[in-house]
Amino acid sequence: MKQYILFLHEPPAMNMDISPEQMQQIIARYIAWREEVAAKGHMVGGQKLRDGEGRLLRAANGKVSVTDGPFAEAKEVVGGFFHIQAESYEQAVDIASSCPHLDFGTIEVREVEPTHG
């Protein structure tokens, strides 16, 4: 099977107006979805990324600069990812289309290109 990464994009301030009880309900939906995908043999892994943290590296003229990120002015941030396996892009998109994240943001589906070395 081919492998795919589902990048979970969301607005930077998505969780600002959510109560702890609502957050637990949302987390339960993600857990149920993940377990369903795993039970069908498609889940490889995945993680939520820490909100508001990260570093952005750029190289110019042989020097690397490091700045904090993601940035508040960004329209979307990657809030996490799932690593799945599927027979085709179409099946990967079908799996992603049932993810509860679509209620909160967008999902980018990318095939993992095997590398050797």
Coordinates of C-alpha atoms in Angstrom, one line a residue:
M1 CA 0.0 0.0 0.0
K2 CA 1.1 3.6 -0.6
Q3 CA 1.5 5.9 2.3
Y4 CA 0.0 9.4 2.7
I5 CA 0.2 12.3 5.2
L6 CA -2.9 14.2 6.0
F7 CA -1.9 17.7 7.1
L8 CA -4.6 19.2 9.3
H9 CA -4.8 23.0 8.5
E10 CA -6.7 25.3 10.8
P11 CA -7.1 29.0 11.6
P12 CA -4.4 30.0 14.2
A13 CA -6.9 30.9 16.9
M14 CA -9.3 28.0 16.4
N15 CA -9.5 26.9 20.0
M16 CA -10.0 30.3 21.6
D17 CA -13.7 30.1 22.3
I18 CA -14.0 26.4 23.2
S19 CA -14.9 25.3 26.7
P20 CA -13.0 22.4 28.3
E21 CA -16.1 20.2 27.9
Q22 CA -16.4 21.0 24.2
M23 CA -12.7 20.3 23.7
Q24 CA -13.1 16.9 25.3
Q25 CA -16.0 16.1 22.9
I26 CA -13.9 17.2 19.9
I27 CA -11.0 15.0 21.1
A28 CA -13.3 12.1 21.5
R29 CA -14.4 12.5 17.9
Y30 CA -10.8 12.4 16.7
I31 CA -10.0 9.4 18.8
A32 CA -13.1 7.5 17.5
W33 CA -12.2 8.3 13.9
R34 CA -8.5 7.3 14.4
E35 CA -9.6 4.0 16.0
E36 CA -12.0 3.3 13.1
V37 CA -9.3 4.0 10.5
A38 CA -6.9 1.8 12.5
A39 CA -9.4 -1.0 12.7
K40 CA -9.6 -1.0 8.9
G41 CA -5.7 -1.3 8.7
H42 CA -5.1 2.2 7.3
M43 CA -3.6 4.1 10.3
V44 CA 0.1 4.3 10.5
G45 CA 0.4 7.2 13.0
G46 CA -0.2 10.8 13.7
Q47 CA 0.2 13.6 16.2
K48 CA -1.3 16.9 17.2
L49 CA 1.3 19.8 17.0
R50 CA 1.6 22.1 20.0
D51 CA -0.4 25.3 19.5
G52 CA 1.6 28.5 19.0
E53 CA 5.0 27.0 18.9
G54 CA 7.5 26.3 16.2
R55 CA 10.5 27.7 14.4
L56 CA 10.9 28.8 10.9
L57 CA 14.4 28.4 9.3
R58 CA 15.5 30.3 6.2
A59 CA 18.9 30.2 4.5
A60 CA 20.3 33.2 2.6
N61 CA 23.9 33.9 1.6
G62 CA 25.2 30.9 3.5
K63 CA 23.6 31.9 6.8
V64 CA 20.6 30.4 8.5
S65 CA 18.1 32.6 10.3
V66 CA 15.6 31.2 12.8
T67 CA 12.4 33.0 13.7
D68 CA 9.5 32.0 15.9
G69 CA 6.4 30.6 14.2
P70 CA 3.8 29.9 13.3
F71 CA 2.7 33.5 13.0
A72 CA -0.5 35.0 14.2
E73 CA -1.0 36.7 10.8
A74 CA -1.0 33.4 9.1
K75 CA -4.3 32.4 7.5
E76 CA -3.8 28.8 8.5
V77 CA -1.4 26.7 10.5
V78 CA -0.7 23.0 10.5
G79 CA -2.3 21.8 13.7
G80 CA -1.3 18.1 13.3
F81 CA -1.1 15.2 10.9
F82 CA -2.2 11.7 10.4
H83 CA 0.0 9.1 8.5
I84 CA -2.2 6.6 6.7
Q85 CA -1.8 3.9 4.1
A86 CA -4.1 3.4 1.2
E87 CA -4.2 1.7 -2.2
S88 CA -4.6 5.0 -4.1
Y89 CA -5.0 8.8 -3.8
E90 CA -8.7 8.2 -4.2
Q91 CA -8.9 5.9 -1.3
A92 CA -6.7 8.3 0.8
V93 CA -9.1 11.1 0.0
D94 CA -12.0 8.9 0.9
I95 CA -10.5 8.1 4.3
A96 CA -9.7 11.8 4.9
S97 CA -13.2 12.9 3.9
S98 CA -14.6 11.2 7.1
C99 CA -12.1 12.9 9.4
P100 CA -13.8 15.3 12.0
H101 CA -11.1 17.9 11.2
L102 CA -13.2 19.0 8.2
D103 CA -15.5 20.7 10.7
F104 CA -12.7 22.9 11.9
G105 CA -10.3 23.4 8.9
T106 CA -8.9 21.8 5.8
I107 CA -7.0 18.6 5.2
E108 CA -4.1 18.4 2.7
V109 CA -3.5 14.9 1.4
R110 CA 0.1 14.2 0.2
E111 CA 1.5 10.9 -0.9
V112 CA 4.8 9.9 0.7
E113 CA 7.5 9.4 -1.9
P114 CA 9.8 6.6 -0.8
T115 CA 13.4 7.5 -0.6
H116 CA 16.4 5.2 -0.3
G117 CA 19.8 5.9 1.1

